[in-house]
Structure formats: C-alpha cells, structure tokens
C-alpha cells in the first residue's frame, strides 16, 4: 500500500477513536532492545549470581550516601554520566531523582552540556594527534 | 482555570476518582498492609482536629486535592464552628489545624481563631500566602496571626518562579515571596520569636518528594540568598492521586507509573505514623473523616455518628479507619502527612 495512503488511514482511525496523544503513544507498543519496565527489575540481576549482585548493590548504596559530596550533588553527577554512557534506564532514573531532589530543568540541561563538552573535548583533543600525523605525512 | 466541579469534569465525582485507581489493578492498600505483617491501622487518641473551613480559594492550583478555587462556594457556617468549639471545650485535643481552600476567606475565620485562642489551643493555619496580598482586608493577617500565636504553614513548591507558577498559577511565586517577607517582618520564621513559619513542598510533577532535610537545606539557602527569607521547617508532602492531581496524572499519561512508584515505595514504617491515627478531619458541613483526603473522596468515618454536632470521641477511638488505594500516597518512602515526613 502507498505509504501516504496508509498514513492517512491510520490518522483517520486515530481521529475517529478520539484519542489523546499520550494514549496514542501507549497504543504504539514497539518492540525494542530497551524496555522501560526493565528498570524496575534492576534489583533482580542477582538471579544469575547473587553474591556479586549483593556486593554491587551494597557498594552502589554506599556510593550515593551523603558524604564528602551530598547525595544531591551525586545525583546530578549520575545524570551527567548517564548521558555519557547513554544508558536510557539511568537517564530515566536520574532525571526523576534530580527533579525529586529539587534541581530545575535548566540545571539538568547544564549537566548534560558538561557531558557534551567533555565528550566533544575528548574527540577534539585527539585532533592534536591527527594534526601531528598529517604534518608528518604531508609536505 | 476552573475547578473540576465548575467545569463539570466527571473526575470531580469521588467514585470516578476511586474507579480510576482501582482500574490499575494494583494490590489493594489494605492487602499490602496485611502482607507487610501489619495489623489494621488503628486510631490513637485524637490530638489534632483538622477543620476545613471551605473550598473557596483565591487560587486554582493544578494539584489541589480539594478542587478548591474562586468558583467554589462551600464554606463552613458559624453554627458548625460553634459545634467545633463546643467539642474542643470538652476535649483534650490540643491542636486545631485550619485548612481550606483559603481558610481566611471564610467570613467567620477571625472570630473562630479568637475563640480557639481563648481555649488555649495550638492553632495551625494552612495559609496559601497570596491571600495576604489578595485584598486590603487581608493585609494585616500576619499581625493577626501573631496576636494569637498561630503557627503558619504555607505551600511553596519550589524556590524558583517557573516551577511554583506551573503548579499554583501565573504570578503566584512573586506574591508568595512578598507575603513571606511580610510574615518575616512580623517575626514569623525568625529564630527566637516563637512564631512558627513552616513551608510545604509538593513536587511539581509526577515525581515523589525527596529527602525532607536535604530539600529544606536547599530551600533555606536559596530563599535566604535570593530573597532574605527565613522559615522554620520544610514539610515535604507527597501529592495524593486524587482530584485535580489525579486529573493531571491521567492527562499527562503518568497515572500508572506514578502509582507504581507509590506502591513500590510502600514503607511499613510509615504505616505506623499515618496522620489518620491521631487526627479527625471536619468537613465544611461538619461531617467527620479520618483525614482531609478521605473527606474529599467522601469516605466518612466508620462510626454511627458522623458529624461534629454528634461528636463522640470514645466511639471514634474504636473506629475502623477507612483506607483505599489513595492511601499509598501517605506510606511511600519516608511517608507523608500534613506535617511532612513520618518515617
């Protein structure tokens, strides 16, 4: 079927159902590698190896406690790192956590720009190597 | 913005609200309590009488569990207030918590406070701050509160205008700041004055409140630094999935995930300290409830006599507290009550 015809049929169908945008999104359940519901099962990673999981969660819990850095500060660092490692679960979790800890949306965005600056800088600083090599090779 | 009631939204009906929660098919709250090895929630001696003076308010906040607003006309009569006073005269209840709507908009508010003051009760008023500036007749409220040693508890969901205004309406933040400065000028929130000014933090979205102490430190720092405002304690309160907040959750597609968060964060320690154990809530019409939330869901106390005119403290002491799935809001994480965290 022509894609435009198909799109029009879907649009007409959705309009006839009088659905809201969030309901439409809920209806379109696409299968992907990442399922947001999996985040809830993070605690079950011990199923295939409880001892190390217990050690990890114990460590994790201690890392995020108030200490030389506050739990609040650590949450914002976690959000920035989540973007660096591009972990969708971590992004969901620490977006909620930082908002719950009172950070504002512009503060969250600034943290992501820190990630971007470091990631971008990490690429750009390698250009020094590229330039050295280019200069060596070229007349 | 109109109230759900005035806009004829089906969600203004309590049974529709409870249906929306029940459809999620989560473990019923009463079963969750039992599976945690806890007994049914039982009442303690009543120490707080929370009196809702009416649904009339100068604001229409997006998260309001009362569905209050300028279009609501239900307010407590002087006769019902007299019945409250009569109960208090013959009772050991020490604290009277005045709420609304904006309780100050009730024409008998000042008289009621004066009478309560004569009875030497500890008086709390849930003041939305902007009411102090709303009309000349309210400008002297800080001084009035001071004369009667009223504890002021006020909502300020965030220390930024953007987030506060999103929840409470355009321009509310700047007016709240001005009102807080006036309260500070009267001595409220100032160390050594004995005049208590406590703030309430409600999350401005489908999130749970974080650690109360951590938020309090941030609020104190920011409000002092930017507006020279002092206050005593920050109460961190979870938004209840009822009324207008429920509508927001449904409209934003967050209801299921929010309820999951509440259920997952169920804390048996919080169950021991829920406010319905030591509080009785009085509706604008004198009807009695286990809490302000049950009041809005029209779930009256489980006793034969259910109005302040027939107040029977002994029978209330043996009542079975009514719970439903909205109660997950009081038991999530560090728990939540009108006085903030409970666990």
Short mmCIF file of C-alpha atoms in Angstrom, two decimals:
data_model
loop_
_atom_site.label_atom_id
_atom_site.label_comp_id
_atom_site.label_asym_id
_atom_site.label_seq_id
_atom_site.Cartn_x
_atom_site.Cartn_y
_atom_site.Cartn_z
CA UNK A 1 0.00 0.00 0.00
CA UNK A 2 1.17 3.51 -0.73
CA UNK A 3 2.74 4.90 2.45
CA UNK A 4 0.81 8.16 2.23
CA UNK A 5 -2.49 6.27 1.92
CA UNK A 6 -1.52 4.09 4.87
CA UNK A 7 -0.59 7.15 6.96
CA UNK A 8 -3.91 8.82 6.12
CA UNK A 9 -5.84 5.69 7.07
CA UNK A 10 -4.03 5.47 10.43
CA UNK A 11 -4.59 9.18 11.08
CA UNK A 12 -8.28 8.89 10.27
CA UNK A 13 -8.55 5.81 12.50
CA UNK A 14 -6.91 7.56 15.42
CA UNK A 15 -9.09 10.65 14.96
CA UNK A 16 -12.24 8.51 14.89
CA UNK A 17 -11.20 6.99 18.22
CA UNK A 18 -10.80 10.50 19.66
CA UNK A 19 -7.59 9.56 21.46
CA UNK A 20 -5.17 11.89 23.17
CA UNK A 21 -1.51 11.94 22.12
CA UNK A 22 -0.34 10.05 25.23
CA UNK A 23 -2.94 7.36 24.63
CA UNK A 24 -1.75 7.01 21.04
CA UNK A 25 1.80 6.60 22.27
CA UNK A 26 0.68 3.93 24.69
CA UNK A 27 -1.05 2.11 21.87
CA UNK A 28 2.04 2.02 19.69
CA UNK A 29 3.97 -0.63 21.56
CA UNK A 30 7.09 -1.10 19.51
CA UNK A 31 9.43 -3.92 20.33
CA UNK A 32 12.89 -2.60 21.06
CA UNK A 33 16.04 -3.71 22.81
CA UNK A 34 15.21 -1.43 25.70
CA UNK A 35 12.00 -1.78 27.70
CA UNK A 36 11.43 0.98 30.30
CA UNK A 37 9.76 -1.60 32.53
CA UNK A 38 13.08 -3.46 32.83
CA UNK A 39 14.39 -0.71 35.10
CA UNK A 40 12.07 -1.99 37.82
CA UNK A 41 13.82 -5.36 37.61
CA UNK A 42 17.29 -3.97 38.15
CA UNK A 43 17.24 -5.42 41.65
CA UNK A 44 16.77 -8.89 40.21
CA UNK A 45 20.13 -9.05 38.43
CA UNK A 46 21.27 -11.34 41.24
CA UNK A 47 19.24 -14.18 39.77
CA UNK A 48 22.29 -15.47 37.88
CA UNK A 49 24.85 -14.52 40.54
CA UNK A 50 23.58 -13.28 43.86
CA UNK A 51 26.87 -12.80 45.67
CA UNK A 52 28.34 -10.28 43.27
CA UNK A 53 24.97 -8.57 42.87
CA UNK A 54 24.73 -8.12 46.64
CA UNK A 55 28.24 -6.67 46.71
CA UNK A 56 27.40 -4.34 43.85
CA UNK A 57 24.20 -3.04 45.44
CA UNK A 58 25.91 -2.61 48.76
CA UNK A 59 28.62 -0.61 47.02
CA UNK A 60 26.05 1.33 44.96
CA UNK A 61 24.06 2.24 48.07
CA UNK A 62 27.16 3.48 49.84
CA UNK A 63 28.38 5.49 46.87
CA UNK A 64 25.18 7.53 46.80
CA UNK A 65 25.07 8.33 50.51
CA UNK A 66 25.71 11.83 51.83
CA UNK A 67 29.43 12.05 52.44
CA UNK A 68 32.14 14.44 51.22
CA UNK A 69 29.69 15.10 48.40
CA UNK A 70 25.99 15.27 49.19
CA UNK A 71 23.54 12.69 47.82
CA UNK A 72 22.03 15.62 45.92
CA UNK A 73 25.31 16.51 44.20
CA UNK A 74 25.98 12.87 43.41
CA UNK A 75 22.59 12.56 41.75
CA UNK A 76 23.46 15.34 39.27
CA UNK A 77 26.84 13.73 38.55
CA UNK A 78 24.99 10.45 37.91
CA UNK A 79 22.70 12.19 35.44
CA UNK A 80 25.67 13.59 33.53
CA UNK A 81 27.41 10.20 33.50
CA UNK A 82 24.17 8.51 32.40
CA UNK A 83 24.28 10.68 29.28
CA UNK A 84 27.95 9.90 28.74
CA UNK A 85 27.32 6.16 28.84
CA UNK A 86 23.99 6.68 27.06
CA UNK A 87 22.09 4.42 29.42
CA UNK A 88 18.35 5.03 28.92
CA UNK A 89 17.50 3.37 32.23
CA UNK A 90 19.95 5.59 34.08
CA UNK A 91 18.68 8.69 32.27
CA UNK A 92 15.09 7.91 33.34
CA UNK A 93 16.14 7.10 36.89
CA UNK A 94 18.34 10.14 37.43
CA UNK A 95 16.03 12.57 35.67
CA UNK A 96 13.41 11.62 38.27
CA UNK A 97 15.95 11.60 41.08
CA UNK A 98 17.44 15.01 40.31
CA UNK A 99 13.97 16.56 39.92
CA UNK A 100 12.89 14.96 43.18
CA UNK A 101 15.97 16.43 44.83
CA UNK A 102 14.87 19.90 43.77
CA UNK A 103 17.06 20.56 40.72
CA UNK A 104 15.50 22.64 37.98
CA UNK A 105 15.18 21.69 34.33
CA UNK A 106 17.85 24.21 33.29
CA UNK A 107 20.25 22.71 35.83
CA UNK A 108 19.63 19.25 34.37
CA UNK A 109 20.35 20.58 30.89
CA UNK A 110 23.54 22.27 32.02
CA UNK A 111 24.73 18.96 33.45
CA UNK A 112 24.15 17.33 30.06
CA UNK A 113 26.15 20.12 28.42
CA UNK A 114 29.01 19.27 30.77
CA UNK A 115 28.78 15.70 29.45
CA UNK A 116 28.76 17.01 25.90
CA UNK A 117 31.69 19.34 26.48
CA UNK A 118 33.80 16.52 27.89
CA UNK A 119 32.76 14.09 25.18
CA UNK A 120 33.29 16.69 22.46
CA UNK A 121 36.55 17.75 24.01
CA UNK A 122 37.68 14.14 24.17
CA UNK A 123 37.24 13.89 20.41
CA UNK A 124 38.76 17.25 19.66
CA UNK A 125 41.81 16.72 21.80
CA UNK A 126 42.62 13.72 19.60
CA UNK A 127 42.87 16.11 16.68
CA UNK A 128 46.26 17.03 18.08
CA UNK A 129 47.36 13.52 17.18
CA UNK A 130 45.69 13.82 13.78
CA UNK A 131 47.42 17.12 13.10
CA UNK A 132 50.79 15.75 14.16
CA UNK A 133 50.36 12.73 11.89
CA UNK A 134 49.12 14.87 9.00
CA UNK A 135 52.07 17.23 9.36
CA UNK A 136 54.44 14.27 9.44
CA UNK A 137 52.96 12.74 6.31
CA UNK A 138 52.48 15.81 4.21
CA UNK A 139 54.96 18.14 2.62
CA UNK B 1 -8.64 27.84 35.35
CA UNK B 2 -11.90 26.39 36.66
CA UNK B 3 -12.30 23.71 39.31
CA UNK B 4 -13.21 20.21 38.15
CA UNK B 5 -16.57 20.77 39.80
CA UNK B 6 -17.33 24.00 37.95
CA UNK B 7 -16.18 22.60 34.63
CA UNK B 8 -18.44 19.54 35.12
CA UNK B 9 -15.46 17.21 34.78
CA UNK B 10 -16.51 13.63 35.65
CA UNK B 11 -13.39 13.40 37.83
CA UNK B 12 -14.98 15.78 40.31
CA UNK B 13 -17.00 12.76 41.48
CA UNK B 14 -15.19 10.76 44.19
CA UNK B 15 -16.38 7.39 42.87
CA UNK B 16 -14.94 8.19 39.43
CA UNK B 17 -11.62 9.03 41.09
CA UNK B 18 -11.52 5.79 43.04
CA UNK B 19 -12.54 3.83 39.92
CA UNK B 20 -9.56 5.31 38.05
CA UNK B 21 -7.27 3.94 40.78
CA UNK B 22 -9.00 0.58 41.04
CA UNK B 23 -8.73 0.03 37.27
CA UNK B 24 -4.96 -0.12 37.64
CA UNK B 25 -5.41 -3.42 39.45
CA UNK B 26 -2.61 -2.82 41.91
CA UNK B 27 -2.54 -4.70 45.20
CA UNK B 28 -5.27 -3.07 47.29
CA UNK B 29 -3.75 -0.92 50.03
CA UNK B 30 -5.42 -2.89 52.82
CA UNK B 31 -3.91 -6.14 51.49
CA UNK B 32 -0.49 -4.54 51.14
CA UNK B 33 -0.65 -3.53 54.80
CA UNK B 34 -1.57 -7.08 55.78
CA UNK B 35 1.12 -8.67 53.60
CA UNK B 36 3.69 -6.49 55.34
CA UNK B 37 2.70 -8.26 58.53
CA UNK B 38 0.95 -5.22 59.93
CA UNK B 39 -2.37 -5.08 61.68
CA UNK B 40 -5.23 -2.94 60.52
CA UNK B 41 -4.46 0.78 61.01
CA UNK B 42 -5.93 1.63 64.40
CA UNK B 43 -6.73 5.03 65.87
CA UNK B 44 -4.71 6.63 68.67
CA UNK B 45 -6.18 9.26 70.99
CA UNK B 46 -7.18 12.28 68.89
CA UNK B 47 -4.61 15.05 69.22
CA UNK B 48 -5.43 17.11 66.14
CA UNK B 49 -8.76 18.39 64.89
CA UNK B 50 -8.28 19.45 61.28
CA UNK B 51 -11.08 21.78 60.30
CA UNK B 52 -11.73 22.50 56.64
CA UNK B 53 -13.32 25.95 56.59
CA UNK B 54 -14.40 25.63 52.99
CA UNK B 55 -13.48 25.06 49.39
CA UNK B 56 -13.38 28.73 48.46
CA UNK B 57 -9.91 29.86 47.46
CA UNK B 58 -8.28 32.73 45.58
CA UNK B 59 -6.05 30.24 43.73
CA UNK B 60 -6.72 27.24 41.50
CA UNK B 61 -3.63 25.06 41.92
CA UNK B 62 -3.15 22.21 39.50
CA UNK B 63 -2.51 19.62 42.20
CA UNK B 64 -5.26 20.66 44.64
CA UNK B 65 -6.83 17.63 46.32
CA UNK B 66 -9.74 19.79 47.50
CA UNK B 67 -10.62 21.00 43.98
CA UNK B 68 -10.77 24.42 45.59
CA UNK B 69 -10.99 27.71 43.74
CA UNK B 70 -12.78 31.04 43.41
CA UNK B 71 -15.73 29.21 41.85
CA UNK B 72 -16.30 27.03 44.95
CA UNK B 73 -18.85 28.47 47.37
CA UNK B 74 -18.98 25.74 50.04
CA UNK B 75 -17.84 27.24 53.34
CA UNK B 76 -18.31 26.32 56.99
CA UNK B 77 -21.11 28.13 58.81
CA UNK B 78 -20.65 29.86 62.15
CA UNK B 79 -23.04 27.33 63.66
CA UNK B 80 -20.74 24.45 62.64
CA UNK B 81 -17.77 26.36 64.01
CA UNK B 82 -19.60 26.75 67.31
CA UNK B 83 -20.11 22.98 67.34
CA UNK B 84 -16.36 22.54 66.80
CA UNK B 85 -15.68 24.89 69.72
CA UNK B 86 -18.10 23.02 71.90
CA UNK B 87 -16.27 19.76 71.15
CA UNK B 88 -12.91 21.36 71.83
CA UNK B 89 -14.05 22.83 75.16
CA UNK B 90 -14.80 19.34 76.42
CA UNK B 91 -11.87 17.54 74.89
CA UNK B 92 -8.17 17.04 75.45
CA UNK B 93 -7.48 17.74 71.76
CA UNK B 94 -4.71 20.31 71.83
CA UNK B 95 -4.16 21.23 68.19
CA UNK B 96 -6.59 22.73 65.70
CA UNK B 97 -5.41 22.72 62.11
CA UNK B 98 -7.34 25.15 59.92
CA UNK B 99 -7.40 24.42 56.23
CA UNK B 100 -9.44 25.03 53.10
CA UNK B 101 -9.49 26.38 50.30
CA UNK B 102 -8.16 29.57 51.74
CA UNK B 103 -9.49 29.38 55.31
CA UNK B 104 -9.05 33.14 55.73
CA UNK B 105 -11.79 33.72 53.12
CA UNK B 106 -14.40 32.31 55.46
CA UNK B 107 -16.12 35.40 56.93
CA UNK B 108 -16.07 33.83 60.42
CA UNK B 109 -12.39 32.92 60.26
CA UNK B 110 -11.09 35.61 62.62
CA UNK B 111 -13.84 35.07 65.14
CA UNK B 112 -13.10 31.34 65.12
CA UNK B 113 -9.37 31.89 65.65
CA UNK B 114 -10.08 34.28 68.53
CA UNK B 115 -12.33 31.71 70.18
CA UNK B 116 -9.75 28.94 69.70
CA UNK B 117 -7.14 31.23 71.16
CA UNK B 118 -9.33 31.75 74.23
CA UNK B 119 -9.47 27.97 74.61
CA UNK B 120 -5.62 27.98 74.61
CA UNK B 121 -5.45 25.55 71.72
CA UNK B 122 -2.45 25.36 69.46
CA UNK B 123 -3.71 26.80 66.18
CA UNK B 124 -2.27 25.98 62.77
CA UNK B 125 -3.42 27.83 59.68
CA UNK B 126 -2.69 26.50 56.21
CA UNK B 127 -2.17 29.86 54.54
CA UNK B 128 -1.58 29.94 50.79
CA UNK B 129 0.44 33.18 51.19
CA UNK B 130 -1.10 35.06 48.25
CA UNK B 131 -4.28 35.62 50.25
CA UNK B 132 -2.33 38.11 52.39
CA UNK B 133 -1.96 40.34 49.33
CA UNK B 134 -5.26 39.45 47.64
CA UNK B 135 -7.28 42.23 49.24
CA UNK B 136 -6.68 45.08 51.66
CA UNK B 137 -8.80 43.33 54.27
CA UNK B 138 -6.22 40.54 54.45
CA UNK B 139 -3.09 42.70 54.64
CA UNK B 140 -2.97 42.58 58.45
CA UNK B 141 -3.16 38.77 58.62
CA UNK B 142 0.50 38.40 59.73
CA UNK B 143 -0.20 40.65 62.72
CA UNK B 144 -3.47 38.87 63.44
CA UNK B 145 -1.72 35.51 63.37
CA UNK B 146 0.97 36.89 65.66
CA UNK B 147 -1.50 38.13 68.25
CA UNK B 148 -3.00 34.65 68.51
CA UNK B 149 0.32 32.80 68.21
CA UNK B 150 -0.94 30.92 65.19
CA UNK B 151 1.51 28.55 63.50
CA UNK B 152 1.59 29.37 59.80
CA UNK B 153 2.05 26.52 57.33
CA UNK B 154 2.35 27.63 53.72
CA UNK B 155 2.83 25.93 50.41
CA UNK B 156 5.81 26.90 48.34
CA UNK B 157 6.51 24.05 45.95
CA UNK B 158 9.82 25.43 44.77
CA UNK B 159 12.29 28.25 45.23
CA UNK B 160 12.01 29.18 41.56
CA UNK B 161 9.15 31.09 39.92
CA UNK B 162 8.93 28.73 36.97
CA UNK B 163 8.15 25.64 38.97
CA UNK B 164 5.95 27.31 41.58
CA UNK B 165 3.86 29.11 38.98
CA UNK B 166 3.39 25.95 36.94
CA UNK B 167 1.69 24.34 39.90
CA UNK B 168 -0.03 27.26 41.59
CA UNK B 169 -0.70 29.73 38.78
CA UNK B 170 0.98 32.59 36.98
CA UNK B 171 2.46 35.19 39.31
CA UNK B 172 1.93 33.16 42.48
CA UNK B 173 5.65 32.85 43.22
CA UNK B 174 6.38 36.58 43.34
CA UNK B 175 3.31 37.22 45.51
CA UNK B 176 4.27 34.32 47.79
CA UNK B 177 7.74 35.77 48.22
CA UNK B 178 6.27 39.17 49.12
CA UNK B 179 3.90 37.53 51.61
CA UNK B 180 6.75 35.56 53.18
CA UNK B 181 8.72 38.77 53.61
CA UNK B 182 5.72 40.33 55.36
CA UNK B 183 5.48 37.30 57.66
CA UNK B 184 9.20 37.61 58.41
CA UNK B 185 8.69 41.31 59.20
CA UNK B 186 6.05 40.30 61.75
CA UNK B 187 8.62 37.95 63.30
CA UNK B 188 7.43 34.73 61.67
CA UNK B 189 10.21 32.25 60.93
CA UNK B 190 12.75 34.33 62.84
CA UNK B 191 14.84 32.50 65.44
CA UNK B 192 13.78 33.26 68.99
CA UNK B 193 10.45 34.87 68.05
CA UNK B 194 8.44 31.77 68.89
CA UNK B 195 6.39 32.43 65.76
CA UNK B 196 6.44 29.36 63.56
CA UNK B 197 6.51 29.66 59.79
CA UNK B 198 6.74 26.29 58.10
CA UNK B 199 6.76 25.72 54.38
CA UNK B 200 5.26 22.86 52.42
CA UNK B 201 6.99 21.32 49.43
CA UNK B 202 4.81 19.40 46.96
CA UNK B 203 6.53 18.03 43.86
CA UNK B 204 5.52 19.91 40.72
CA UNK B 205 5.07 16.84 38.57
CA UNK B 206 4.70 13.08 38.61
CA UNK B 207 7.60 12.60 40.98
CA UNK B 208 7.91 11.75 44.64
CA UNK B 209 9.35 14.14 47.19
CA UNK B 210 12.95 13.60 48.10
CA UNK B 211 14.61 13.62 51.50
CA UNK B 212 12.97 16.37 53.55
CA UNK B 213 16.14 17.53 55.31
CA UNK B 214 18.08 17.81 52.05
CA UNK B 215 15.31 19.83 50.40
CA UNK B 216 14.95 22.02 53.48
CA UNK B 217 18.65 22.89 53.37
CA UNK B 218 18.39 23.85 49.70
CA UNK B 219 15.21 25.89 50.27
CA UNK B 220 16.76 27.72 53.23
CA UNK B 221 19.89 28.50 51.28
CA UNK B 222 18.12 29.75 48.16
CA UNK B 223 15.36 31.71 49.88
CA UNK B 224 17.84 33.42 52.19
CA UNK B 225 20.36 34.17 49.48
CA UNK B 226 17.90 35.45 46.89
CA UNK B 227 15.05 36.94 48.93
CA UNK B 228 16.35 37.24 52.51
CA UNK B 229 13.55 34.95 53.70
CA UNK B 230 13.71 32.82 56.84
CA UNK B 231 11.46 29.96 57.81
CA UNK B 232 11.48 27.17 60.37
CA UNK B 233 10.87 23.77 58.83
CA UNK B 234 10.08 22.43 55.36
CA UNK B 235 7.35 19.78 55.25
CA UNK B 236 7.80 17.52 52.28
CA UNK B 237 4.38 16.20 51.22
CA UNK B 238 3.57 13.62 48.57
CA UNK B 239 0.87 14.56 46.08
CA UNK B 240 -2.20 12.40 46.56
CA UNK B 241 -3.55 10.72 43.43
CA UNK B 242 -7.00 12.23 43.81
CA UNK B 243 -8.97 15.18 42.44
CA UNK B 244 -7.02 17.68 40.31
CA UNK B 245 -3.69 15.93 40.73
CA UNK B 246 -5.32 12.73 39.56
CA UNK B 247 -6.63 14.58 36.53
CA UNK B 248 -3.11 15.84 35.82
CA UNK B 249 -1.71 12.30 36.11
CA UNK B 250 -4.29 10.95 33.68
CA UNK B 251 -3.93 13.80 31.19
CA UNK B 252 -0.13 13.58 31.19
CA UNK B 253 -0.10 9.78 30.84
CA UNK B 254 1.63 9.39 34.20
CA UNK B 255 -1.02 7.74 36.36
CA UNK B 256 0.17 4.15 36.04
CA UNK B 257 3.86 4.93 36.55
CA UNK B 258 3.12 7.28 39.45
CA UNK B 259 1.03 4.67 41.22
CA UNK B 260 3.74 2.10 40.58
CA UNK B 261 6.23 4.43 42.24
CA UNK B 262 3.95 4.84 45.26
CA UNK B 263 3.31 1.11 45.56
CA UNK B 264 6.97 0.17 45.07
CA UNK B 265 7.98 2.72 47.70
CA UNK B 266 5.49 1.36 50.26
CA UNK B 267 7.15 1.70 53.64
CA UNK B 268 5.71 -0.31 56.56
CA UNK B 269 7.43 2.09 58.99
CA UNK B 270 5.34 4.94 57.61
CA UNK B 271 2.12 2.98 58.21
CA UNK B 272 2.67 3.22 61.96
CA UNK B 273 2.66 7.01 61.83
CA UNK B 274 -0.02 7.93 59.32
CA UNK B 275 -1.90 11.04 60.36
CA UNK B 276 -5.35 9.44 60.31
CA UNK B 277 -4.34 7.67 63.53
CA UNK B 278 -4.31 10.84 65.65
CA UNK B 279 -6.36 13.27 63.56
CA UNK B 280 -10.01 13.82 62.84
CA UNK B 281 -10.91 15.89 59.82
CA UNK B 282 -14.04 18.06 59.86
CA UNK B 283 -15.63 18.99 56.55
CA UNK B 284 -17.14 22.40 55.79
CA UNK B 285 -20.58 20.88 56.53
CA UNK B 286 -19.45 19.37 59.85
CA UNK B 287 -19.09 15.82 58.60
CA UNK B 288 -16.23 13.81 60.08
CA UNK B 289 -13.49 11.96 58.23
CA UNK B 290 -10.27 10.10 59.01
CA UNK B 291 -8.28 12.66 57.02
CA UNK B 292 -8.62 15.53 54.57
CA UNK B 293 -8.14 13.15 51.63
CA UNK B 294 -10.95 10.84 52.75
CA UNK B 295 -13.02 13.97 53.15
CA UNK B 296 -12.52 14.89 49.50
CA UNK B 297 -13.33 11.30 48.48
CA UNK B 298 -16.46 11.49 50.65
CA UNK B 299 -15.42 8.49 52.75
CA UNK B 300 -16.82 9.41 56.18
CA UNK B 301 -15.65 7.93 59.48
CA UNK B 302 -16.79 4.41 60.20
CA UNK B 303 -18.96 5.28 63.18
CA UNK B 304 -22.66 5.65 63.70
CA UNK B 305 -22.42 9.39 64.32
CA UNK B 306 -20.59 11.18 61.58
CA UNK B 307 -20.99 14.88 62.21
CA UNK B 308 -19.32 17.30 64.60
CA UNK B 309 -22.70 18.06 66.22
CA UNK B 310 -22.80 14.43 67.42
CA UNK B 311 -19.07 14.15 68.15
CA UNK B 312 -18.38 11.01 70.15
CA UNK B 313 -14.69 10.86 70.98
CA UNK B 314 -14.96 7.43 72.60
CA UNK B 315 -16.67 5.83 69.58
CA UNK B 316 -14.13 7.42 67.27
CA UNK B 317 -11.39 5.80 69.33
CA UNK B 318 -12.74 2.37 68.42
CA UNK B 319 -13.48 3.09 64.78
CA UNK B 320 -12.01 1.23 61.87
CA UNK B 321 -10.04 3.70 59.74
CA UNK B 322 -11.16 3.71 56.13
CA UNK B 323 -8.44 3.06 53.62
CA UNK B 324 -8.32 2.78 49.85
CA UNK B 325 -5.64 2.87 47.19
CA UNK B 326 -5.01 6.62 47.51
CA UNK B 327 -3.52 5.78 50.93
CA UNK B 328 -0.34 4.61 49.16
CA UNK B 329 0.39 8.34 48.96
CA UNK B 330 0.90 8.53 52.73
CA UNK B 331 3.10 5.44 53.02
CA UNK B 332 5.57 5.89 50.17
CA UNK B 333 9.23 6.35 51.02
CA UNK B 334 9.62 8.45 54.13
CA UNK B 335 5.84 8.72 54.28
CA UNK B 336 3.73 11.83 54.12
CA UNK B 337 1.34 13.75 56.30
CA UNK B 338 0.20 17.33 56.76
CA UNK B 339 3.32 17.67 58.90
CA UNK B 340 5.66 16.22 56.27
CA UNK B 341 7.69 13.04 56.56
CA UNK B 342 6.58 10.44 59.10
CA UNK B 343 9.19 7.68 58.89
#
